[in-house]
Every structure is written in C-alpha cells, then in structure tokens.
Coordinates of C-alpha atoms in Angstrom, one line a residue:
X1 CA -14.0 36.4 -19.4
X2 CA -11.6 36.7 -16.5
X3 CA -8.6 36.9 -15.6
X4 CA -7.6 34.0 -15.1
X5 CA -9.3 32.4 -17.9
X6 CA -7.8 34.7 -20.4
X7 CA -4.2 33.5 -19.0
X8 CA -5.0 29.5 -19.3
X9 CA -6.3 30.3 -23.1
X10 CA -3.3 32.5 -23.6
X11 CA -1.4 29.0 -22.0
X12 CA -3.0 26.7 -24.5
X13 CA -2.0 28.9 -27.9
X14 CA 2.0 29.1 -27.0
X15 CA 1.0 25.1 -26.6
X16 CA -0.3 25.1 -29.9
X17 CA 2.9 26.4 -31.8
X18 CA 4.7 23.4 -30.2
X19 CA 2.2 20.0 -29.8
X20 CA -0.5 19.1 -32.2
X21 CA -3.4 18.9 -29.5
X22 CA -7.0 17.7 -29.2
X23 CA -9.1 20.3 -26.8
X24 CA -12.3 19.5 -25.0
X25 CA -14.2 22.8 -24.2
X26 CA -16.7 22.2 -20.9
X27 CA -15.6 18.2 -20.9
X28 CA -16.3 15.9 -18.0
X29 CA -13.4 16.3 -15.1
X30 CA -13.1 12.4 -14.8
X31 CA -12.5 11.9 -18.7
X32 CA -8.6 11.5 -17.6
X33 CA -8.8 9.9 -13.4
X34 CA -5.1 10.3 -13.0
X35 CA -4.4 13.4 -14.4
X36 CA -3.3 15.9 -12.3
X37 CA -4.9 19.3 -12.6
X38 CA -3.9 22.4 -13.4
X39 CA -6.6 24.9 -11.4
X40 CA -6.7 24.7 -7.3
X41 CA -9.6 22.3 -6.6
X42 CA -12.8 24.1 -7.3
X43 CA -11.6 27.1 -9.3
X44 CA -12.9 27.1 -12.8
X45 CA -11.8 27.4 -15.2
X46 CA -11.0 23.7 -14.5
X47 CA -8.1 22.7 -16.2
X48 CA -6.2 19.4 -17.1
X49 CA -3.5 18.4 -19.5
X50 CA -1.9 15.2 -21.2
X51 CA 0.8 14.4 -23.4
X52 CA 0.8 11.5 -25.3
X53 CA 3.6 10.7 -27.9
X54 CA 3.3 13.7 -29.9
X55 CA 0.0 14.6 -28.8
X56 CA -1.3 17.1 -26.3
X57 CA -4.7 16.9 -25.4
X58 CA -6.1 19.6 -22.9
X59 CA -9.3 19.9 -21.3
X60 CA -11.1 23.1 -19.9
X61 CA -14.1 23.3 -18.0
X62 CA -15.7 26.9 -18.3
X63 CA -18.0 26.6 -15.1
X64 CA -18.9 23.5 -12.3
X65 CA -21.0 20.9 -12.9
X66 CA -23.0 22.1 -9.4
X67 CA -23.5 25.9 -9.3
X68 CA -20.5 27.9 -7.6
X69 CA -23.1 29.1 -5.0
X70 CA -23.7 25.0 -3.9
X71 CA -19.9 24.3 -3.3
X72 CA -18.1 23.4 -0.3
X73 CA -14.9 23.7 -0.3
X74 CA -11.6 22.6 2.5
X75 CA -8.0 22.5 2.6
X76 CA -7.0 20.3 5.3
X77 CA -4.5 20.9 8.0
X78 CA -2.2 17.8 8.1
X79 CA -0.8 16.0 10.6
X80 CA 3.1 16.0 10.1
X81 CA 4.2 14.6 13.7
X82 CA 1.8 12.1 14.7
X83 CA 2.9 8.5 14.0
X84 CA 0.7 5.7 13.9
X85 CA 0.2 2.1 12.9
X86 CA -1.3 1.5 9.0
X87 CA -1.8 -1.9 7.6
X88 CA 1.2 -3.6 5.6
X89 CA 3.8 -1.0 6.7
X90 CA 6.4 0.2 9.1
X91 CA 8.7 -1.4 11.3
X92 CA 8.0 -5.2 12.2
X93 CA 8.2 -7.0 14.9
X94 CA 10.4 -10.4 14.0
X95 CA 8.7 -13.2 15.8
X96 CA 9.6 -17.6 15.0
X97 CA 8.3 -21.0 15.6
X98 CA 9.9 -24.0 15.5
X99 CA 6.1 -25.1 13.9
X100 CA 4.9 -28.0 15.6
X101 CA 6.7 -27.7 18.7
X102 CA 7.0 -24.0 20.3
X103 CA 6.9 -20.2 19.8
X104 CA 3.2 -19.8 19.3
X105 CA 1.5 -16.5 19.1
X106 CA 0.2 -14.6 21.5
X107 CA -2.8 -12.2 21.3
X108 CA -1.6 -9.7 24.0
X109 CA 1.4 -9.6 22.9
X110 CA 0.5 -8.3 19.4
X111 CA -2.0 -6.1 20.5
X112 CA 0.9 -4.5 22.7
X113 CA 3.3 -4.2 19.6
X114 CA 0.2 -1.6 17.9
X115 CA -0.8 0.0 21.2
X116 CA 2.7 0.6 22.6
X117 CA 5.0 0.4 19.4
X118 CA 2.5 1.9 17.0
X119 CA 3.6 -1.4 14.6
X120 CA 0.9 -3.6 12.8
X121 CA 3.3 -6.3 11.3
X122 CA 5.4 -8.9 12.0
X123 CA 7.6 -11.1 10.2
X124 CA 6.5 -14.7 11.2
X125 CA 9.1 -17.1 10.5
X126 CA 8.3 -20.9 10.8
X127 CA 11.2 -23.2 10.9
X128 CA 10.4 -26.7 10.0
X129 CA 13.3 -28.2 11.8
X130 CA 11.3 -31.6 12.5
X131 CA 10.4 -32.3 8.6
X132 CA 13.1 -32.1 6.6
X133 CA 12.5 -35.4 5.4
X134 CA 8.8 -36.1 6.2
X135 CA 5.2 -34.5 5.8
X136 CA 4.1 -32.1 8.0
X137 CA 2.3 -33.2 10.8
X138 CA -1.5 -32.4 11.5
X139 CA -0.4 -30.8 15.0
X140 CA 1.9 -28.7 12.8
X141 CA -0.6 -27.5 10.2
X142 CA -3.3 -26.8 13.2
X143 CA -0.6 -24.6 15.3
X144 CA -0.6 -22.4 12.3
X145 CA -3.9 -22.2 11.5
X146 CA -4.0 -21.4 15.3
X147 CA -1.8 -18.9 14.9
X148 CA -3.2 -17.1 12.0
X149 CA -6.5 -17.2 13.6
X150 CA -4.6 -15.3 16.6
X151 CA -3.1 -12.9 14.4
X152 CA -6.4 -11.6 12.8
X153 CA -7.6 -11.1 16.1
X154 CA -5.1 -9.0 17.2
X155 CA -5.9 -6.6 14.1
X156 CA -1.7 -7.1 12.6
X157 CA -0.9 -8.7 9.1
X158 CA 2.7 -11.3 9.2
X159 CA 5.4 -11.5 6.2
X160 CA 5.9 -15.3 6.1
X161 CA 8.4 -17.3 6.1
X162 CA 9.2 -20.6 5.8
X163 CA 13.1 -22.5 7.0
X164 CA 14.4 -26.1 7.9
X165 CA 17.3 -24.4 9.8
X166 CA 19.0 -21.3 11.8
X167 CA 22.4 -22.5 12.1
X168 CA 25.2 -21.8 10.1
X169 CA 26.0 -23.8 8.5
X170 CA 23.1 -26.0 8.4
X171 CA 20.7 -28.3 7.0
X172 CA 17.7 -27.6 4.8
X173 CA 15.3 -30.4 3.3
X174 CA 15.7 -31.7 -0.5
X175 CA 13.6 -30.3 -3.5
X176 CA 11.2 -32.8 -3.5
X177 CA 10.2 -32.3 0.3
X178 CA 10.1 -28.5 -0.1
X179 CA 7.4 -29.1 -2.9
X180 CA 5.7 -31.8 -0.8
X181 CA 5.2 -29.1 2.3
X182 CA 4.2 -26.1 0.0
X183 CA 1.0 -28.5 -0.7
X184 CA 0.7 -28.9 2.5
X185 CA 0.6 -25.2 3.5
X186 CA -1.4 -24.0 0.2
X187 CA -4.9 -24.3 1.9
X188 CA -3.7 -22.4 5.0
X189 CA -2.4 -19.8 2.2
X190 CA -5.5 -19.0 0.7
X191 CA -7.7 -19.7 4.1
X192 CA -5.3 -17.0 5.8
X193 CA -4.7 -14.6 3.1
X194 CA -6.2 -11.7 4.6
X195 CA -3.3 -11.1 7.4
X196 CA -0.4 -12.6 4.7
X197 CA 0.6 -9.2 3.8
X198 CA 3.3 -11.0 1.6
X199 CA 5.1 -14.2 1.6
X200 CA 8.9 -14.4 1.3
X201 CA 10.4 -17.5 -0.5
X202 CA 12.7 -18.8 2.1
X203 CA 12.9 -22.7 2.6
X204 CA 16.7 -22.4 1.4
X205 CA 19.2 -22.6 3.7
X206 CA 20.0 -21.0 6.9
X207 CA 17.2 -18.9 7.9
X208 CA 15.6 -19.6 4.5
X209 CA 17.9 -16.7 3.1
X210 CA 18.9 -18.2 -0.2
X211 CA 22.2 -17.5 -0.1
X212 CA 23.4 -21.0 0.1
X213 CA 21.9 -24.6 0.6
X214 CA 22.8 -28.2 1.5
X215 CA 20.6 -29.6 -0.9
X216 CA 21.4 -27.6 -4.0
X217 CA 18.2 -25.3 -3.7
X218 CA 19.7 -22.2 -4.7
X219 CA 20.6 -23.6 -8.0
X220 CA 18.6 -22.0 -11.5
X221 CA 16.5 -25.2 -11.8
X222 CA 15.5 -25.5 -8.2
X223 CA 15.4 -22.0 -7.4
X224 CA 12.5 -21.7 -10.4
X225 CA 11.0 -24.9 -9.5
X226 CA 10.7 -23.6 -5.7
X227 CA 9.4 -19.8 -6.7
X228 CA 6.7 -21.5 -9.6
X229 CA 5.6 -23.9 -6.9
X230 CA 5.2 -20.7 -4.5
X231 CA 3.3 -18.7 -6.8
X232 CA 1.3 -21.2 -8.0
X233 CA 0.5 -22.2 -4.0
X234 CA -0.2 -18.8 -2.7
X235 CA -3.6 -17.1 -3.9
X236 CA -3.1 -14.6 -6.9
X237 CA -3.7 -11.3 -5.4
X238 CA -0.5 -12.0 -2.8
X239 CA 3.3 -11.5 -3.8
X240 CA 6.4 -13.3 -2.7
X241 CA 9.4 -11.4 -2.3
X242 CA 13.4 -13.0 -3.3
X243 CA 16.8 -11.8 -1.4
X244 CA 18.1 -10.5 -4.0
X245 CA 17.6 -8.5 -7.3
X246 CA 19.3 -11.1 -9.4
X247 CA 16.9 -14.2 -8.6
X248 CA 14.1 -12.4 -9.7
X249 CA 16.1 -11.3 -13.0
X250 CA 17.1 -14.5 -13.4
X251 CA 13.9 -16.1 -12.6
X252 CA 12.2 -14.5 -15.3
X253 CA 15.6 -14.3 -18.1
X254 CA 15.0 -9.7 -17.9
X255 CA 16.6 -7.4 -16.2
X256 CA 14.1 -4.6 -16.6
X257 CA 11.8 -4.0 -14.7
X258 CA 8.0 -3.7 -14.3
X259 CA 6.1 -1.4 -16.3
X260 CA 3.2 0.6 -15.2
X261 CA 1.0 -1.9 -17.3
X262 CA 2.2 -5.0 -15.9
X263 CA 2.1 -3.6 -12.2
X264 CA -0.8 -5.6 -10.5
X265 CA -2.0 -7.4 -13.0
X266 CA -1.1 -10.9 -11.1
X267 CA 1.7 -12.1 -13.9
X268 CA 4.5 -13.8 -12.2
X269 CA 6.5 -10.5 -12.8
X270 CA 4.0 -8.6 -11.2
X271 CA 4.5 -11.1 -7.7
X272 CA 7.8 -11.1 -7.1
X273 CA 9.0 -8.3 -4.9
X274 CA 12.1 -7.8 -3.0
X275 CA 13.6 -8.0 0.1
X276 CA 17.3 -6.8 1.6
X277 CA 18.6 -8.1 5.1
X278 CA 21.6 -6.7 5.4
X279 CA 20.3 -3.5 4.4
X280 CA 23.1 -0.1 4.1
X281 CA 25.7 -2.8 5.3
X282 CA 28.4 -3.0 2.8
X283 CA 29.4 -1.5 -0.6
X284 CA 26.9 -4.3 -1.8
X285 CA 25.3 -5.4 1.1
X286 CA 26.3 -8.5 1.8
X287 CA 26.6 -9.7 -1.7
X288 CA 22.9 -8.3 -2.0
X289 CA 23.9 -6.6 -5.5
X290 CA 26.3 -7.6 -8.2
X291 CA 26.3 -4.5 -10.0
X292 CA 25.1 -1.7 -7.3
X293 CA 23.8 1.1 -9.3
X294 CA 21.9 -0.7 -11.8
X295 CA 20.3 -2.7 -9.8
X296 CA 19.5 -0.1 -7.4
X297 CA 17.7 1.9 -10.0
X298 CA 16.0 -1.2 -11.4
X299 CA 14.8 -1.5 -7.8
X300 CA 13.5 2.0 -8.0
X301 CA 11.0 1.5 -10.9
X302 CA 10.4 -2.1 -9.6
X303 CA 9.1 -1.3 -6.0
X304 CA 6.5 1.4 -7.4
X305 CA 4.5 -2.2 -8.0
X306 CA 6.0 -4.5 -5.2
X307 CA 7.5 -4.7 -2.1
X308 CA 10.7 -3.7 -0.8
X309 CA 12.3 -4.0 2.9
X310 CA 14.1 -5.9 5.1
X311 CA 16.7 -5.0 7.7
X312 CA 20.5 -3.7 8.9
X313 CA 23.3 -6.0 9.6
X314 CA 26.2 -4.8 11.3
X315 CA 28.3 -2.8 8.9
X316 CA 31.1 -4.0 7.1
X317 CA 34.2 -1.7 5.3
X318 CA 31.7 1.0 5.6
X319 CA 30.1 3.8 8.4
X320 CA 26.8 2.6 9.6
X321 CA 24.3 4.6 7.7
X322 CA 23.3 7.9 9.1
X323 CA 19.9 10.2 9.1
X324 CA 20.9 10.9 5.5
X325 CA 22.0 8.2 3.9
X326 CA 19.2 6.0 5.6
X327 CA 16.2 8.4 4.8
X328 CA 18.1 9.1 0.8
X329 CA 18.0 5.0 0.6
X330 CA 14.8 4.3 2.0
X331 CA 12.9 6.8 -0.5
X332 CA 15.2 5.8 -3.5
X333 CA 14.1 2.1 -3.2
X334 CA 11.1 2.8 -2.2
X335 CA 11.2 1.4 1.4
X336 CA 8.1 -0.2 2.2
X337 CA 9.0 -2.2 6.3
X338 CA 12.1 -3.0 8.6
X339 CA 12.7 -4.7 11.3
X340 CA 12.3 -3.0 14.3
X341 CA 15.0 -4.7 16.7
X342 CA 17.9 -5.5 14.4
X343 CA 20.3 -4.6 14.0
X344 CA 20.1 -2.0 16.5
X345 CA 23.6 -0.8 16.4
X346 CA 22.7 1.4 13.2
X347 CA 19.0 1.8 13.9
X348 CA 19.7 3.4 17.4
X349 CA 22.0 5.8 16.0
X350 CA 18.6 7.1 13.6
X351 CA 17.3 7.7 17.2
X352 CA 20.6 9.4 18.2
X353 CA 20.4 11.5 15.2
X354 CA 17.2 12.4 15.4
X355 CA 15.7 11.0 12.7
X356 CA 14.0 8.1 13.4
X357 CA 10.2 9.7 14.5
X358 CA 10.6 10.6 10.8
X359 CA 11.7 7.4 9.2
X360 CA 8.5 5.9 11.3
X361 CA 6.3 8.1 10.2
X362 CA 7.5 8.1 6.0
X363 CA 8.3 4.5 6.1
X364 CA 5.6 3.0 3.3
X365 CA 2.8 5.0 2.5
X366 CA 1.4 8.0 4.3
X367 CA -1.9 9.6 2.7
X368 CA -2.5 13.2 3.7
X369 CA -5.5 15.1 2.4
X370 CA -4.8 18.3 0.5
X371 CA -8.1 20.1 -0.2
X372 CA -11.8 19.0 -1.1
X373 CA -14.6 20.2 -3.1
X374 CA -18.3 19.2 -2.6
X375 CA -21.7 19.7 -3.3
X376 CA -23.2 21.6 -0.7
X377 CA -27.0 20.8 -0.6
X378 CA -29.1 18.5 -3.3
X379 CA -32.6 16.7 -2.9
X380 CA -32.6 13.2 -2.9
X381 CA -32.2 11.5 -6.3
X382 CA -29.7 14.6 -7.3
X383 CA -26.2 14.4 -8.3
X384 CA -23.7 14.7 -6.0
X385 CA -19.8 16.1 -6.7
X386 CA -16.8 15.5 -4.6
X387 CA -12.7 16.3 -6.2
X388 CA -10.6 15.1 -3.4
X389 CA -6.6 15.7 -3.5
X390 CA -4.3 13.0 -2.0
X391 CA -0.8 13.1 -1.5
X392 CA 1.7 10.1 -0.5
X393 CA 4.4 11.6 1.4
X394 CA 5.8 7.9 2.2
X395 CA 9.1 6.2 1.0
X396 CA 6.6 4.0 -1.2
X397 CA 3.1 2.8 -2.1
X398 CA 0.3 0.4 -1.7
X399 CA 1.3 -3.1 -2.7
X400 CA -1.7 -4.9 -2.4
X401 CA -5.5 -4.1 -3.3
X402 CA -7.8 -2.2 -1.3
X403 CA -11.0 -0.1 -1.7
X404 CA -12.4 3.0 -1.6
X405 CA -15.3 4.1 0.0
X406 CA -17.1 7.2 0.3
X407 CA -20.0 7.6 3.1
X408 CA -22.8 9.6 3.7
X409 CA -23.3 9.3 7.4
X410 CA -26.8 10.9 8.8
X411 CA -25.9 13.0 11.5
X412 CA -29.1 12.4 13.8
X413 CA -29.4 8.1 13.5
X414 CA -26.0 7.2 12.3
X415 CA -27.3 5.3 9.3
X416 CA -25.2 5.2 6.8
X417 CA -25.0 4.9 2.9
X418 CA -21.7 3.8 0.9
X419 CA -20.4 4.6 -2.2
X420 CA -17.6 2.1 -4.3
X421 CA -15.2 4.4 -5.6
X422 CA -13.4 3.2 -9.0
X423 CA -10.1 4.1 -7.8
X424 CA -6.7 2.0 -7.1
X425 CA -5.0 3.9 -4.3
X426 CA -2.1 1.7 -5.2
X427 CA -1.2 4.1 -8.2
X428 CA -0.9 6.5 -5.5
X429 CA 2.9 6.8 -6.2
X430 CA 5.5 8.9 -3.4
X431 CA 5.7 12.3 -3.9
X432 CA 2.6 12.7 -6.0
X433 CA -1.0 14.2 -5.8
X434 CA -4.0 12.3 -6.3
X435 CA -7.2 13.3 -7.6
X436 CA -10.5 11.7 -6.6
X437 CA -13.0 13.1 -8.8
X438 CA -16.5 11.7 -9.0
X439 CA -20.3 12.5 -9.9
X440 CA -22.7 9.9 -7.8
X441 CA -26.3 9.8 -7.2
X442 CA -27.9 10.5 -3.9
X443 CA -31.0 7.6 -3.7
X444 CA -34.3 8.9 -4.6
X445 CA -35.8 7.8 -1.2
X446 CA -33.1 8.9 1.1
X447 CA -34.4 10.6 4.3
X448 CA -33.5 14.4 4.5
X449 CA -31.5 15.8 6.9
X450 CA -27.6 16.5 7.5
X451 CA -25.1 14.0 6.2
X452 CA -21.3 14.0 7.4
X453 CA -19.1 12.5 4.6
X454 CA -16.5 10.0 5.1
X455 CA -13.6 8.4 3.6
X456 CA -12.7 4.8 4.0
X457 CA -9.9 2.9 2.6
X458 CA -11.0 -0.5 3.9
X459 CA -9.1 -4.0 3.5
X460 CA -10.2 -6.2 -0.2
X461 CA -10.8 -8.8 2.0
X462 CA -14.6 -9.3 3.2
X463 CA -13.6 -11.1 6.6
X464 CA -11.4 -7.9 8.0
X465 CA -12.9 -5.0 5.7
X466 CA -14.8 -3.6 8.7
X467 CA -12.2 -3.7 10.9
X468 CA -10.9 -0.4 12.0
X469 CA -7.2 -1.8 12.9
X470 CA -7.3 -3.0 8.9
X471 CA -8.7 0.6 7.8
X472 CA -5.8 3.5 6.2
X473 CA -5.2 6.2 8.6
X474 CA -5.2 9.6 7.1
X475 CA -2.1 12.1 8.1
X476 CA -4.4 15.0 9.1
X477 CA -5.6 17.0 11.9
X478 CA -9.2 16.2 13.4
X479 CA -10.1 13.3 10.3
X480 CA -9.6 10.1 11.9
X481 CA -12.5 7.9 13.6
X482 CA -10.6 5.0 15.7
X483 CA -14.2 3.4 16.2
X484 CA -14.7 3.3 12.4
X485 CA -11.8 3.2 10.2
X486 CA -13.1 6.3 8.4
X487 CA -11.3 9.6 7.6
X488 CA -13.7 12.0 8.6
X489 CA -13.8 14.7 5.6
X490 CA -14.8 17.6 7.5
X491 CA -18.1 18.6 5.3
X492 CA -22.1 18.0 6.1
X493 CA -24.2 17.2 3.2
X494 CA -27.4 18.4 3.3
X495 CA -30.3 16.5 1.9
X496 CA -33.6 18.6 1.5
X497 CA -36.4 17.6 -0.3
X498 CA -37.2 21.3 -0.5
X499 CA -34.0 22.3 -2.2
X500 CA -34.1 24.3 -5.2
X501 CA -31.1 22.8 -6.2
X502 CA -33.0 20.2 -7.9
X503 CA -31.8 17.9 -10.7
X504 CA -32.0 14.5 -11.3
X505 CA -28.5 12.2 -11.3
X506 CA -28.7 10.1 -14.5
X507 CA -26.0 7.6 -13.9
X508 CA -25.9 4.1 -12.7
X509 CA -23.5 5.2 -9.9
X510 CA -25.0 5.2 -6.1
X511 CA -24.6 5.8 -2.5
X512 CA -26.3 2.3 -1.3
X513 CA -27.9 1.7 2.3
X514 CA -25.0 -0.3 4.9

C-alpha cells in the first residue's frame, strides 16, 4: 500500500472516533456529483467525503476505472487578465423607447457594444407613455417584436422593462390597464424568451421604479396583483426582479430566504430576484433597505439562486464607494450586472483606482478550468472517462438554465459527436470548485482516428444554442474557439479499433453524431 494511501486510511479512523460513517471501498466517483474531492484529479486513491446530520459517509477508490497507463491528464493555465463578453452578465448598456413612437434598436449599434465594450446586455426600457389609458396598439407590439428580432441578431440578451412615465413626478396608468398590457405583451414574452435574460417589474411610477405611483400601484394589493400577473405572463424558466428586498418579503409574507432546494425549481420564490439602482449610495441606498444588515445578508443567500444588480446614484451623506468597498459589496451580494454609463461619478473613480478591469472581469460568473483527467485511447463501443475541475471566480452564478456538452471532434473531417452532460452549471456557486465526473460510451461504429474534445456550455434555448455569441467563455489560456462556442480542452482522443484497451461501455449514456 502506499504512501499516501496509508495516510487517507489513517484520515478515515481519527474520523471514526468522532462521526458514525458509512464507507464505500472501490465505489463509483459520480455516486456524490457535487462533492468535492479530496485527491488531486487523477491520483488514486480517489477520495470523497460527506457529512450529513450526524453521518459521515466516505468513499475511496483504490485504483481508476481506465488503467493509470491510459490516462491523460492537464492542469490548465488560466487566463486572469483577459476580459470578455459572456451571456447574461457584466456591465449593460441602458437603451429606451418610447414604444410605438421612437428609440428603436439598432443592429450595429449592439454589435459595437460586444466588439468595442466587451458588453452583451442591455437593459431595454419601454415607456408606454401613449397608453396609459388604452390598449396597446398593433404598431406598438410589432416595433417590439422588431426589436427583439434585432436584438437576437446582434448575439446580446435585454433586462426589460416596462414604464408609463420618466418624469418626476409623473403619471403611470391604473391597475386595471397595467393588467390589460401585460396580456398584451405575454405572447412577445414567451416568443422572445431566449434574449429576455430577466424581466424587471416596473410599470409603477417614474421610470417603473416602484418607489411611488399616481395610481396606488405600489400598494400590498396592487403590488401582488401586478407581480402574480407578471409571473404568470412571462414563461416559467425566466425571473423578474423587485427594487427592493422588502416587496419580495412582503410579496410572499417570509423574510428568509431561498433554500438550496427551492433554487430553480420555478416556484414564485424561486422568480423573484433583485435589483438596486442606487447602488453604494447612502447608508441605505436610497431607501433601498429598511434594516441594512439583515437584509444584506438575506440578499447574500438569496442571489446564490437569482439575480442581483443594478446601478450607482450620486452619493448622498456618504464617500462614493472605492476599489474596496465596491469589489467587498459586489461579491457579498453576489453582483451579477450594472450599468455601464451611470452614474459615472463613482464608476470612473473604479477606473481611477484601478480597479475596474477587475470588477469587469469578476462581475457575474467567470469559469476557469483547473485540471482534467481523460481516457487516453479506447476502441469504439469502449467507455470513455473524463473528471473535469471548474472554478467560479465571479461575484455570482448562473441564474438561468443552460447545458453542458462534451464533444468529440475528429481531427481530419471535423465531424463531430455530442455528449448531454447531467450537470447544472448554475450550482456552480463563487469561490467554489466544480467537479465534472462522467463514464460515457464511445458508439460502436465510430470511425477511428484522433478526436479533440471540447466543452460547450450552450444556451437552453434551441433557436440561439448554436450560436457562439450565446456560448460561456472559459477564463483560460489557448481554450476558446470564437467560431464555435467551445472551450477547447486541450486533449486528443484516440479511437483505434486495434486498441488493446478493449472493453465494452455498458451504459445507456452516449456520444451521438451532430
């Protein structure tokens, strides 16, 4: 026995005196997906543990599942400077309609905020000035569907938003006619889901900001009516964000927040996220919080499962936030976007600073590959074994669904063959590694020959998922494929029908022809 073996068992019998434990001897590495593991990636003996209440259960794996001799294994460099646009994240680019009339978008101009800004969202605001107290007009509902049409060719995703006024004060349109245009727009919802990234409830007051309204819509009553007709409006798998912590607590009659097994499952707790536009402003930002520190850490476990961000204000009773206190706040609440133009009094000084190429690059969710372990060569109809670690160095995570794809790509025709990964990168949480850890069969009638592999975090939706600008981008040197959306993982797989690493895959689980 070695070494190092004799140390883990030595590990597990101090465990012994403290936990009652189950142990599984030479179990199967995915028996616990999210685990994290004990032994670098492709030492053995292969190691995981988990408590549960009083229990510790431990698993040790004496030797790989594919001889030591038959793996490859990589650590990847990363990429800690380059920034670059990802889907759903970073700073936005605040663009607004009066709908019906003017301010549509245009295509160049978006493609210009990715190429020269490295930003792939904008918040879209629609004001709906001319209908405060009548339907929306056909011209109206085209120009958005014009414009959301415009927006997926451009390759960004919008936050929405829906006002009756910009003034302050001003006027905003009763309950009734709020309802009567949330109809309206709930085909264009679900028609144009792919590039809503999320929707933010607006429609009260001046610039649909919830803090006041001339027809009462702030109130309990209309306030639920208003977020219940929004939910119900938009399709399941998008959220809608309030201004405040409070009108979600109130909402719902809880002040705690989400738990890891309500996040996504598409309750109206799980839908409501949260955003802050007067963000580092005052003591409370503008009346954001009631009680600061509570609510702050409610926000913490909260936007592990939603999503937070907004914008500055110009500061009042307090210093405009520096490089630390901005970077602290933004990771402590888990910032996910913010605007990119205002207010530029306190996001120039991040600039100033020097801070802000940092900020760019950690706002939301940055994946960087750690290391990788793979089977080396197999003949067709083998099993094939790849443990991939993922960390999120970003302020926050994923908020809304995507896939994961692993691909075999021959290295002389291109063809390719994909594999579904049963994974939810969304559970990839700041600050943490993540395992990928998965057995899958190579087809029996696969053509031999060398095989890069790929990874590919593509968008749910059908319409955009092969679409590069819609793809993750990996933080690492040498990985990513702008033609493709794929994170190249550095190995070749070689298929040989001559192998003598031989072995037939017995599961149900397969790379599949493109």
């Amino acid at each position: 026995m070695s070494r190092k073996s004799i140390i883990l068992l030595l590990s597990l019998m101090c465990t012994f005196m403290l936990k009652t434990q189950n142990i599984i001897i030479d179990g199967i590495s995915n028996d616990w997906k999210n685990v994290p593991i004990i032994s670098e990636p492709g030492e053995f003996p292969y190691t995981k543990v988990q408590v549960s209440g009083d229990s510790l259960l431990y698993m040790m794996q004496l030797s790989p599942a594919t001889p030591e001799a038959n793996i490859q294994k990589i650590n990847y460099a990363p990429d800690n400077v380059t920034i670059f646009p990802n889907p759903e994240r970073g700073f936005y680019k605040h663009t607004e309609s009066i709908l019906g009339s003017s301010g549509s978008l245009n295509e160049n101009t978006l493609r210009s905020y990715m190429k020269n800004d490295n930003i792939a969202l904008i918040l879209r605001v629609y004001y709906l000035t001319n209908f405060k107290s009548a339907a929306l007009s056909s011209t109206a509902l085209q120009r958005l569907d014009t414009d959301m049409d415009v927006l997926r060719k451009a390759g960004l995703k919008c936050i929405l938003r829906f006002a009756y006024t910009n003034q302050m004060p001003g006027e905003d349109a009763p309950l009734e006619i709020v309802k009567q245009h949330l109809d309206q727009l709930a085909p264009y919802f679900v028609k144009h889901a792919d590039v809503i990234a999320f929707m933010q409830a607006g429609f009260a007051g001046p610039w649909g900001e919830w803090h006041s309204s001339s027809n009462n819509l702030t109130t309990p009553a209309a306030s639920s009516e208003i977020l219940n007709k929004i939910l119900a409006c938009l399709p399941a798998d998008r959220m809608v964000q309030v201004r405040t912590p409070n009108y979600k607590q109130r909402f719902l009659d809880r002040t705690t927040a989400l738990t890891n097994n309500e996040g996504f499952d598409q309750s109206k707790v799980a839908r409501i996220g949260h955003h802050n536009d007067c963000f580092m402003a005052s003591i409370n930002d503008y009346g954001t919080y009631k009680e600061v520190e509570i609510e702050k850490a409610y926000l913490n476990s909260e936007c592990l499962y939603v999503p937070s961000g907004g914008e500055t204000c110009p500061p009042s009773g307090i210093d405009p936030a520096d490089c630390t206190k901005a970077q602290q706040e933004m990771r402590f609440l888990r910032w996910t976007y913010l605007n990119d133009d205002y207010y530029r009094g306190v996001n120039d000084q991040w600039i100033v600073q020097g801070c802000m190429d940092n900020i760019k690059r950690e706002m939301g969710y940055r994946f960087q590959l750690k290391s990788g372990v793979f089977t080396r060569v197999l003949a067709p109809g083998a099993a094939f074994n790849a443990r991939i670690i993922i960390q999120n160095s970003g302020y926050a995570p994923l908020y809304n669904k995507r896939n994961i794809e692993l691909i075999l790509r021959n290295n002389q025709n291109n063809m390719i063959y994909v594999a579904k990964i049963d994974t939810d990168p969304r559970l990839w949480q700041p600050l943490t590694e993540n395992l990928i850890d998965v057995t899958i069969g190579i087809p029996a009638n696969i053509p031999s020959g060398t095989y890069s592999l790929l990874l590919n975090l593509p968008d749910a939706y059908a319409g955009i998922s092969n679409r590069p600008e819609y793809a993750v981008r990996f933080a690492n040197q040498q990985v990513w494929e702008a033609s493709t959306g794929y994170n190249n993982l550095l190995v070749n797989i070689n298929i040989d029908d001559n192998t003598a690493e031989t072995g037939t895959y017995q599961g149900e689980h397969y790379f599949m022809p493109e």
